[in-house]
XYZ file of C-alpha atoms in Angstrom:
579
model
C 69.949 -77.812 -46.980
C 67.104 -79.603 -45.195
C 65.621 -77.419 -42.440
C 64.465 -80.515 -40.656
C 68.035 -81.664 -39.902
C 68.269 -79.839 -36.586
C 64.684 -80.660 -35.566
C 65.290 -84.310 -36.337
C 68.465 -84.331 -34.305
C 66.637 -82.869 -31.319
C 63.743 -85.263 -31.802
C 66.127 -88.197 -31.901
C 67.389 -87.302 -28.467
C 64.091 -86.254 -26.892
C 63.424 -89.595 -25.187
C 66.958 -89.638 -23.840
C 66.395 -86.184 -22.366
C 63.350 -87.587 -20.593
C 65.582 -90.272 -19.157
C 68.011 -87.632 -17.966
C 65.125 -85.830 -16.290
C 64.152 -89.057 -14.536
C 67.782 -89.579 -13.364
C 67.848 -85.958 -12.174
C 64.696 -86.608 -10.199
C 66.311 -89.557 -8.438
C 69.548 -87.630 -7.802
C 67.723 -84.688 -6.285
C 65.574 -86.855 -4.075
C 68.683 -88.670 -2.815
C 70.292 -85.292 -2.193
C 67.957 -85.074 0.817
C 69.844 -88.009 2.397
C 72.397 -85.697 4.039
C 69.932 -83.276 5.662
C 67.630 -86.128 6.792
C 70.581 -87.989 8.252
C 71.644 -84.891 10.117
C 68.012 -84.430 11.396
C 67.966 -88.027 12.658
C 71.394 -87.686 14.333
C 70.378 -84.584 16.286
C 66.803 -85.473 17.082
C 66.974 -89.241 17.494
C 70.433 -90.648 17.998
C 71.806 -87.983 20.392
C 68.684 -87.982 22.444
C 68.368 -91.781 22.705
C 72.208 -92.422 22.729
C 71.415 -95.557 20.683
C 74.539 -96.857 18.944
C 72.615 -99.555 16.933
C 70.344 -96.798 15.576
C 73.454 -94.771 14.555
C 75.021 -97.777 12.844
C 71.773 -98.631 11.017
C 71.374 -95.051 9.812
C 75.009 -94.934 8.723
C 74.726 -98.100 6.675
C 71.522 -96.822 5.061
C 73.150 -93.491 4.224
C 76.237 -95.211 2.695
C 73.973 -97.330 0.518
C 71.916 -94.332 -0.602
C 75.032 -92.283 -1.376
C 76.490 -95.121 -3.474
C 73.168 -95.522 -5.336
C 73.087 -91.704 -5.905
C 76.646 -91.728 -7.273
C 75.777 -94.527 -9.694
C 72.682 -92.719 -10.928
C 74.562 -89.431 -11.276
C 77.316 -91.180 -13.223
C 74.708 -92.761 -15.512
C 73.152 -89.321 -16.031
C 76.575 -87.857 -16.982
C 77.196 -90.631 -19.472
C 73.765 -90.368 -20.950
C 74.313 -86.647 -21.517
C 77.629 -87.370 -23.174
C 75.932 -89.897 -25.477
C 73.305 -87.248 -26.318
C 76.119 -84.961 -27.428
C 77.609 -87.708 -29.581
C 74.216 -88.603 -31.068
C 73.588 -84.958 -31.890
C 76.964 -84.778 -33.599
C 76.189 -87.896 -35.611
C 72.874 -86.436 -36.773
C 74.133 -82.918 -37.589
C 77.927 -83.181 -38.003
C 77.995 -84.349 -41.590
C 75.487 -81.719 -42.754
C 77.524 -79.047 -40.850
C 80.697 -80.223 -42.569
C 79.117 -80.154 -46.008
C 77.697 -76.684 -45.292
C 81.053 -75.373 -44.145
C 83.075 -76.642 -47.117
C 80.320 -75.498 -49.512
C 79.870 -72.011 -48.049
C 82.432 -70.185 -50.222
C 80.796 -71.637 -53.349
C 77.154 -71.180 -52.416
C 77.188 -67.967 -50.453
C 80.421 -66.201 -51.236
C 83.659 -65.390 -49.339
C 81.890 -63.924 -46.284
C 80.070 -67.171 -45.661
C 83.384 -68.988 -45.612
C 83.979 -67.383 -42.176
C 81.129 -69.358 -40.663
C 82.175 -72.507 -38.874
C 79.156 -74.820 -38.347
C 81.436 -77.715 -37.463
C 82.765 -75.657 -34.558
C 79.198 -74.857 -33.537
C 78.342 -78.580 -33.470
C 81.460 -79.161 -31.330
C 80.266 -76.388 -28.978
C 76.869 -77.987 -28.522
C 78.313 -81.448 -28.086
C 80.579 -80.237 -25.316
C 77.716 -78.324 -23.631
C 75.641 -81.535 -23.410
C 78.267 -83.061 -21.121
C 79.044 -79.882 -19.100
C 78.008 -78.880 -15.598
C 75.829 -76.176 -17.136
C 73.260 -78.525 -18.568
C 73.032 -80.570 -15.341
C 72.382 -77.280 -13.549
C 69.455 -76.720 -15.893
C 68.003 -80.131 -14.983
C 68.480 -79.557 -11.242
C 67.216 -75.961 -11.125
C 63.474 -76.880 -11.328
C 63.933 -78.635 -7.958
C 64.614 -75.300 -6.199
C 60.877 -74.670 -5.443
C 60.603 -78.192 -4.020
C 63.618 -77.634 -1.704
C 62.188 -74.244 -0.625
C 58.781 -75.936 -0.006
C 60.504 -78.414 2.282
C 62.155 -75.533 4.188
C 58.708 -73.942 4.448
C 57.501 -77.115 6.143
C 60.261 -76.764 8.744
C 59.221 -73.138 9.321
C 57.682 -70.390 7.154
C 60.273 -67.774 8.218
C 63.063 -69.992 6.853
C 61.107 -70.567 3.664
C 60.613 -66.810 2.980
C 64.273 -66.231 3.633
C 65.047 -68.868 0.993
C 62.601 -67.248 -1.445
C 64.261 -63.870 -1.044
C 67.715 -65.439 -1.620
C 66.548 -67.293 -4.736
C 65.061 -64.037 -6.201
C 68.347 -62.194 -5.665
C 70.336 -65.097 -7.312
C 67.989 -65.095 -10.322
C 68.412 -61.348 -10.671
C 72.184 -61.865 -10.672
C 71.727 -64.367 -13.478
C 69.501 -62.023 -15.510
C 71.986 -59.114 -15.152
C 74.772 -61.441 -16.197
C 72.900 -62.477 -19.300
C 72.017 -58.859 -20.191
C 75.657 -57.658 -19.931
C 77.586 -60.727 -21.085
C 75.557 -61.578 -24.177
C 76.756 -58.697 -26.406
C 80.362 -59.275 -25.343
C 80.069 -62.975 -26.128
C 78.564 -62.245 -29.547
C 81.440 -59.821 -30.384
C 83.950 -62.338 -29.063
C 82.544 -65.085 -31.309
C 82.692 -62.836 -34.400
C 86.296 -61.837 -33.689
C 87.264 -65.429 -33.024
C 86.028 -66.271 -36.498
C 88.108 -63.483 -37.981
C 91.212 -64.733 -36.090
C 90.668 -68.279 -37.409
C 90.231 -66.945 -40.969
C 93.536 -65.118 -40.805
C 95.302 -68.215 -39.479
C 93.773 -70.478 -42.179
C 94.674 -67.936 -44.917
C 98.215 -67.792 -43.527
C 98.610 -71.562 -43.624
C 97.409 -71.690 -47.198
C 99.833 -68.923 -48.215
C 102.762 -69.881 -45.990
C 105.226 -69.864 -48.890
C 104.225 -66.350 -49.970
C 104.404 -65.035 -46.370
C 107.913 -66.372 -45.866
C 109.236 -65.801 -49.379
C 108.093 -62.162 -49.618
C 108.779 -61.252 -45.972
C 105.083 -60.671 -45.253
C 104.962 -62.733 -42.046
C 105.359 -59.819 -39.634
C 102.927 -57.612 -41.591
C 100.188 -60.288 -41.521
C 101.114 -60.947 -37.894
C 100.401 -57.286 -37.134
C 96.943 -57.665 -38.711
C 96.359 -60.750 -36.575
C 97.536 -58.811 -33.489
C 94.901 -56.169 -34.113
C 92.053 -58.665 -34.392
C 93.393 -60.689 -31.510
C 93.597 -57.642 -29.293
C 89.915 -56.814 -29.927
C 89.021 -60.512 -29.366
C 90.860 -60.574 -26.004
C 89.176 -57.313 -24.957
C 85.641 -58.657 -25.775
C 86.490 -62.020 -24.157
C 87.851 -60.278 -21.074
C 84.666 -58.155 -20.733
C 82.505 -61.304 -20.899
C 84.799 -63.092 -18.451
C 84.794 -60.207 -16.026
C 81.014 -60.021 -15.993
C 80.601 -63.750 -15.552
C 83.399 -63.881 -12.954
C 81.882 -61.061 -10.895
C 78.444 -62.732 -11.085
C 79.905 -66.094 -10.199
C 81.689 -64.785 -7.141
C 78.613 -62.774 -6.119
C 76.305 -65.783 -6.389
C 78.719 -67.946 -4.442
C 79.072 -65.420 -1.625
C 75.302 -64.891 -1.617
C 74.612 -68.614 -1.423
C 77.037 -69.053 1.463
C 75.593 -65.987 3.258
C 72.048 -67.320 2.736
C 73.087 -70.706 4.117
C 74.503 -68.990 7.208
C 71.450 -66.742 7.456
C 69.132 -69.744 7.432
C 71.358 -71.389 10.052
C 71.280 -68.223 12.161
C 67.518 -67.785 11.890
C 67.106 -71.508 12.619
C 69.226 -71.157 15.744
C 67.030 -68.309 16.889
C 63.983 -70.451 16.367
C 65.651 -73.405 18.105
C 66.551 -71.276 21.093
C 62.828 -70.607 21.618
C 62.147 -74.328 20.925
C 60.053 -73.522 17.888
C 62.124 -76.011 15.831
C 64.632 -78.633 16.825
C 68.424 -78.250 16.434
C 68.320 -81.034 13.802
C 65.737 -79.154 11.789
C 67.879 -76.052 12.001
C 70.879 -77.865 10.422
C 68.692 -79.690 7.857
C 67.126 -76.418 6.686
C 70.503 -74.822 6.125
C 71.785 -77.817 4.169
C 68.568 -78.130 2.074
C 68.656 -74.463 1.180
C 72.310 -74.569 0.200
C 71.589 -77.533 -2.057
C 68.549 -75.904 -3.634
C 70.485 -72.760 -4.609
C 73.575 -74.609 -5.863
C 72.287 -75.167 -9.413
C 71.575 -71.420 -9.781
C 75.135 -70.705 -8.728
C 76.466 -73.342 -11.107
C 74.413 -71.919 -13.957
C 75.902 -68.487 -13.399
C 79.411 -69.937 -13.342
C 78.806 -71.642 -16.636
C 76.941 -68.748 -18.183
C 79.523 -68.106 -20.927
C 79.349 -71.709 -22.097
C 75.567 -71.589 -22.020
C 75.541 -68.400 -24.124
C 78.053 -69.914 -26.529
C 75.908 -73.015 -26.920
C 72.831 -70.904 -27.474
C 74.590 -68.869 -30.114
C 75.799 -72.037 -31.844
C 72.308 -73.459 -31.895
C 70.928 -70.184 -33.354
C 73.565 -70.117 -36.090
C 72.875 -73.751 -36.974
C 69.111 -73.061 -37.090
C 69.734 -70.159 -39.474
C 72.087 -72.289 -41.557
C 69.656 -75.157 -41.996
C 66.597 -72.865 -42.393
C 66.541 -73.235 -46.177
C 64.125 -75.138 -48.407
C 65.108 -78.818 -48.734
C 66.702 -79.890 -51.986
C 64.410 -81.654 -54.400
C 65.071 -85.371 -54.504
C 66.218 -86.230 -58.009
C 66.121 -89.585 -59.846
C 69.036 -91.269 -61.614
C 69.131 -90.040 -65.163
C 70.718 -91.869 -68.036
C 74.430 -91.147 -68.306
C 74.987 -88.214 -70.720
C 76.499 -89.086 -74.085
C 75.270 -86.589 -76.712
C 75.849 -82.938 -76.028
C 76.454 -80.006 -73.722
C 74.310 -76.879 -74.200
C 75.076 -73.527 -72.678
C 71.700 -71.896 -73.039
C 71.970 -68.129 -72.738
C 73.340 -68.199 -69.149
C 73.975 -65.182 -66.887
C 76.092 -65.820 -63.840
C 76.503 -63.766 -60.680
C 79.311 -64.849 -58.282
C 78.134 -65.886 -54.782
C 77.995 -62.954 -52.433
C 77.862 -60.426 -55.284
C 75.091 -58.671 -57.190
C 77.077 -57.905 -60.335
C 76.979 -60.478 -63.110
C 80.338 -61.465 -64.534
C 78.890 -63.504 -67.422
C 76.000 -62.305 -69.595
C 73.845 -64.246 -72.077
C 76.500 -66.774 -73.150
C 75.272 -69.431 -75.474
C 76.871 -72.268 -77.449
C 76.674 -76.064 -77.943
C 79.323 -78.778 -77.728
C 78.770 -82.163 -79.276
C 80.253 -85.462 -78.012
C 83.836 -86.015 -79.167
C 84.733 -82.316 -79.398
C 87.066 -80.001 -77.518
C 86.315 -76.305 -77.127
C 88.835 -73.716 -76.029
C 87.811 -70.656 -74.064
C 90.017 -67.573 -74.504
C 89.802 -63.953 -73.573
C 91.476 -61.193 -71.575
C 92.073 -61.644 -67.809
C 88.900 -60.951 -65.879
C 86.639 -61.377 -68.892
C 84.662 -64.214 -67.265
C 86.413 -67.364 -68.550
C 86.788 -68.998 -65.150
C 83.226 -67.949 -64.326
C 82.086 -69.847 -67.394
C 84.041 -72.938 -66.324
C 82.452 -72.792 -62.888
C 79.016 -72.431 -64.378
C 79.532 -75.365 -66.741
C 80.300 -77.735 -63.870
C 77.526 -76.253 -61.626
C 79.788 -74.688 -59.027
C 78.283 -71.292 -59.706
C 74.666 -71.875 -60.886
C 73.348 -69.555 -63.559
C 70.797 -66.972 -62.387
C 69.287 -66.987 -65.850
C 69.465 -69.605 -68.589
C 70.646 -73.106 -68.058
C 73.550 -75.546 -68.574
C 72.218 -78.888 -69.836
C 73.666 -82.333 -70.501
C 71.584 -84.265 -73.012
C 68.758 -81.833 -72.444
C 68.704 -82.154 -68.626
C 69.658 -79.037 -66.635
C 72.450 -79.591 -64.094
C 70.009 -79.027 -61.213
C 68.070 -82.137 -62.241
C 71.036 -84.426 -61.713
C 71.873 -86.050 -58.396
C 75.176 -84.455 -57.185
C 76.846 -87.885 -56.965
C 75.711 -88.963 -60.398
C 76.634 -85.616 -61.916
C 80.097 -85.829 -60.311
C 80.740 -89.212 -61.877
C 80.108 -87.702 -65.290
C 82.127 -84.548 -64.727
C 85.865 -83.915 -64.556
C 87.043 -80.534 -63.325
C 90.541 -79.063 -63.058
C 90.216 -75.611 -61.412
C 92.629 -72.778 -61.971
C 93.816 -72.963 -58.375
C 94.701 -76.629 -57.905
C 93.822 -78.015 -54.466
C 94.747 -81.491 -53.376
C 93.868 -83.239 -50.147
C 96.074 -84.770 -47.505
C 96.348 -88.422 -48.396
C 98.021 -90.553 -51.023
C 98.398 -89.801 -54.697
C 96.075 -92.726 -55.474
C 93.430 -91.429 -53.138
C 93.499 -87.961 -54.689
C 93.276 -89.384 -58.200
C 90.391 -91.622 -57.235
C 88.582 -88.649 -55.585
C 88.744 -90.580 -52.303
C 86.021 -92.943 -53.630
C 85.571 -96.037 -51.422
C 84.858 -98.081 -54.581
C 88.060 -97.026 -56.367
C 90.096 -99.689 -58.119
C 93.788 -99.708 -58.899
C 93.060 -100.247 -62.580
C 90.930 -97.074 -62.821
C 93.518 -95.006 -60.890
C 96.355 -96.156 -63.167
C 94.241 -95.679 -66.317
C 93.538 -92.053 -65.338
C 97.201 -91.413 -64.580
C 98.242 -92.913 -67.947
C 95.808 -90.734 -69.836
C 97.023 -87.683 -67.918
C 100.592 -88.627 -68.714
C 101.751 -88.736 -65.091
C 102.018 -92.516 -64.535
C 105.785 -92.591 -65.115
C 106.183 -89.460 -62.939
C 104.349 -91.098 -60.028
C 106.562 -94.208 -60.294
C 109.618 -92.013 -59.678
C 108.439 -91.441 -56.088
C 109.720 -93.834 -53.495
C 106.188 -95.039 -52.523
C 104.652 -94.531 -56.015
C 100.902 -94.218 -55.890
C 100.980 -94.645 -52.067
C 103.065 -91.485 -51.644
C 101.586 -89.182 -48.994
C 101.421 -85.714 -50.551
C 100.851 -83.722 -47.320
C 98.445 -80.884 -46.624
C 97.239 -79.317 -49.919
C 99.787 -81.448 -51.750
C 102.733 -79.665 -50.183
C 105.107 -82.531 -51.039
C 104.611 -81.990 -54.765
C 105.717 -79.168 -57.028
C 103.142 -76.951 -58.680
C 103.489 -78.818 -61.962
C 103.214 -82.208 -60.295
C 100.062 -81.100 -58.450
C 98.538 -79.930 -61.674
C 99.229 -83.219 -63.428
C 97.820 -85.267 -60.540
C 94.786 -83.034 -60.542
C 94.379 -83.617 -64.270
C 94.430 -87.364 -63.584
C 91.702 -86.797 -60.934
C 89.625 -84.911 -63.472
C 89.940 -87.805 -65.960
C 89.279 -90.576 -63.377
C 86.315 -92.735 -64.272
C 86.137 -91.527 -67.933
C 83.677 -88.642 -67.313
C 81.605 -87.415 -70.267
C 82.353 -83.706 -69.621
C 85.843 -82.547 -68.650
C 86.461 -78.836 -67.851
C 90.094 -77.699 -67.617
C 90.750 -74.186 -66.290
C 94.331 -73.075 -67.186
C 95.515 -76.729 -67.197
C 99.027 -75.876 -68.390
C 99.835 -72.823 -66.216
C 102.526 -74.796 -64.339
C 103.580 -77.313 -67.036
C 106.796 -77.527 -69.031
C 107.021 -78.652 -72.620
C 106.661 -82.330 -71.765
C 103.636 -81.549 -69.594
C 102.048 -79.606 -72.478
C 102.502 -82.598 -74.756
C 100.949 -84.886 -72.189
C 98.047 -82.466 -71.714
C 97.225 -82.327 -75.422
C 97.507 -86.138 -75.669
C 95.038 -86.415 -72.825
C 92.605 -84.040 -74.506
C 92.875 -86.000 -77.755
C 92.321 -89.330 -76.057
C 89.372 -87.968 -74.100
C 87.766 -86.685 -77.360
C 88.372 -90.001 -79.066
C 86.303 -91.897 -76.506
C 83.338 -89.546 -77.166
C 83.687 -87.086 -74.325
C 83.475 -83.279 -74.378
C 86.499 -81.251 -73.243
C 86.297 -77.533 -72.349
C 89.738 -75.875 -72.043
C 90.183 -72.391 -70.544
C 93.628 -71.179 -71.594
C 95.957 -68.229 -72.067
C 98.844 -70.142 -73.631
C 98.109 -71.295 -77.219
C 99.886 -74.612 -76.616
C 96.869 -75.781 -74.645
C 94.627 -75.130 -77.627
C 96.326 -77.475 -80.063
C 93.839 -80.329 -79.519
C 90.728 -78.149 -79.524
C 88.262 -78.030 -82.364
C 86.473 -74.783 -81.670
C 87.173 -71.582 -79.747
C 84.905 -69.301 -77.740
C 86.117 -65.747 -77.246
C 84.848 -64.144 -74.035
C 85.115 -60.356 -73.708
C 83.621 -58.260 -70.862
C 81.494 -61.254 -69.786
C 79.971 -61.809 -73.175
C 80.552 -64.286 -76.001
C 82.348 -62.125 -78.575
C 83.008 -64.932 -81.075
C 82.559 -68.684 -81.481
C 83.647 -70.983 -84.296
C 86.431 -73.157 -85.707
C 89.686 -72.752 -83.780
C 91.820 -71.473 -86.656
C 89.218 -69.024 -87.885
C 88.675 -67.461 -84.456
C 92.399 -67.304 -83.793
C 92.960 -65.454 -87.072
C 90.263 -62.948 -86.172
C 91.773 -62.501 -82.721
C 95.277 -61.976 -84.023
C 94.030 -59.598 -86.661
C 92.066 -57.470 -84.205
C 94.881 -57.608 -81.635
C 92.357 -57.131 -78.809
C 93.126 -60.183 -76.737
C 96.511 -59.385 -75.174
C 97.016 -62.760 -73.532
C 96.724 -64.848 -76.690
C 99.904 -64.308 -78.748
C 100.250 -65.407 -82.374
C 102.655 -68.233 -82.989
C 103.970 -69.782 -86.179
C 101.956 -72.942 -85.358
C 99.727 -74.291 -82.690
C 101.684 -77.453 -82.150
C 103.581 -77.453 -78.868
C 107.315 -77.633 -78.897
C 108.715 -81.160 -78.537
C 110.744 -81.567 -75.358
C 114.123 -83.201 -75.366
C 113.601 -85.294 -72.165
C 110.627 -85.820 -69.919
C 111.005 -84.191 -66.530
C 109.143 -82.703 -63.664
C 107.284 -79.421 -63.982
């Protein structure tokens, strides 16, 4: 991730912030319209009893207030646009970081929500809290004006401002830990909800809904307690600052009245001083009222800074499309978020036009090897190369065009069948989509749906059965004729007809000169493979021709999940049907 993303986003809005500062300057100057009008009314109009003067002043004040309203509205809209510009600059990177977190940094990183942090900052840019920050620097100017009216009134204003700032500091000191805890617990709540949505069928089918609901209740109770603590602190501070501001306004008015009685200042100056002081302290009060949002925005910015504070990725060039071989060069793989390797010193080579099966006991490292081959889990030692170039030297988009991957846990996206097969590519063509579906053997299946390729499959492909999702995902892996196709348990949800279609797809893919890697437990998925790699305890225990390795495996009887069968040819189904 490029650490300059956040800095560039702030730099892109820096000039606009200067404009907001200019608008705030105009607004705060025009805020003196009311006190000055009051001063003129008391000291000029009432003493002269001049109606024309009153009308002229009224018209002038109306014009100034309208102009102030326009400038304030422009300031608000500019701040809103700043938030949108910030989202445009950072939002995509935050999205990519969030969806990549489980792969790059492990399950714990999946709880981070940078997209939500970007939303938090965008909302803050158009909130009263940020306008208070722009208006707060004008407090010394307002107090200086009150000093000009009379020093006693100015010192009273200084004392009130100091007390208000102390309230703000105490609020920050107490509310910050509670807000941090609240944010962490909110992430845990969201993780439970997301996990529940993904496993809704299991929760309902196995009667686990109430049990998981109890877990959510426990986290939610802690979240509400932390949120309530922060809300109570901010609420007390908000009320205190409001009462203090009103008291100070009255105190200035009272002291001004005392000075007016002895004719030290005029009655108009007395009223004007009270109004000016109230206006000067209002941003401080508003900042305290919005303290929770300000702390949340600060926390979001800090998390985004930490997220983007990584060395930028090296810009790669477009390499020639691979067409010769795949080399697994003594790789060791450690899952993200772990320190224990699950794959140790695995090494073999696959030439173009061959299919290699990966077998072994459950938990032996087969899926880890599949993830390493496609670059999802990079090797900590050794390298995976295509035509001699390590995966890290390929541009992600170019590498993706030359790779097809069917993971063990099939995930489809909300959209149409055609969009999922085409990997949501904007350049997809109907011909390529149909070609991939034909090779995967699911073209006829798709035509049985009312809307065919335009069928909406719902969230995570909920409208399809497990077998149908697997066959559509196979077509997605084969889309665009990739050079390397990695299939992890591709027949776990298939019937006999699906097995036949799978082996036909593997055969056709080999015939066009591609490499196919098949991770399998069921021997029917190995019929079209040429070689087998046996993985045991994270190491390559054997590698060679399919039949020879299978004979050794069956003879040793150490791989429980690969059962001997009279022949490796899949059974021929009577009729095609859905899995």
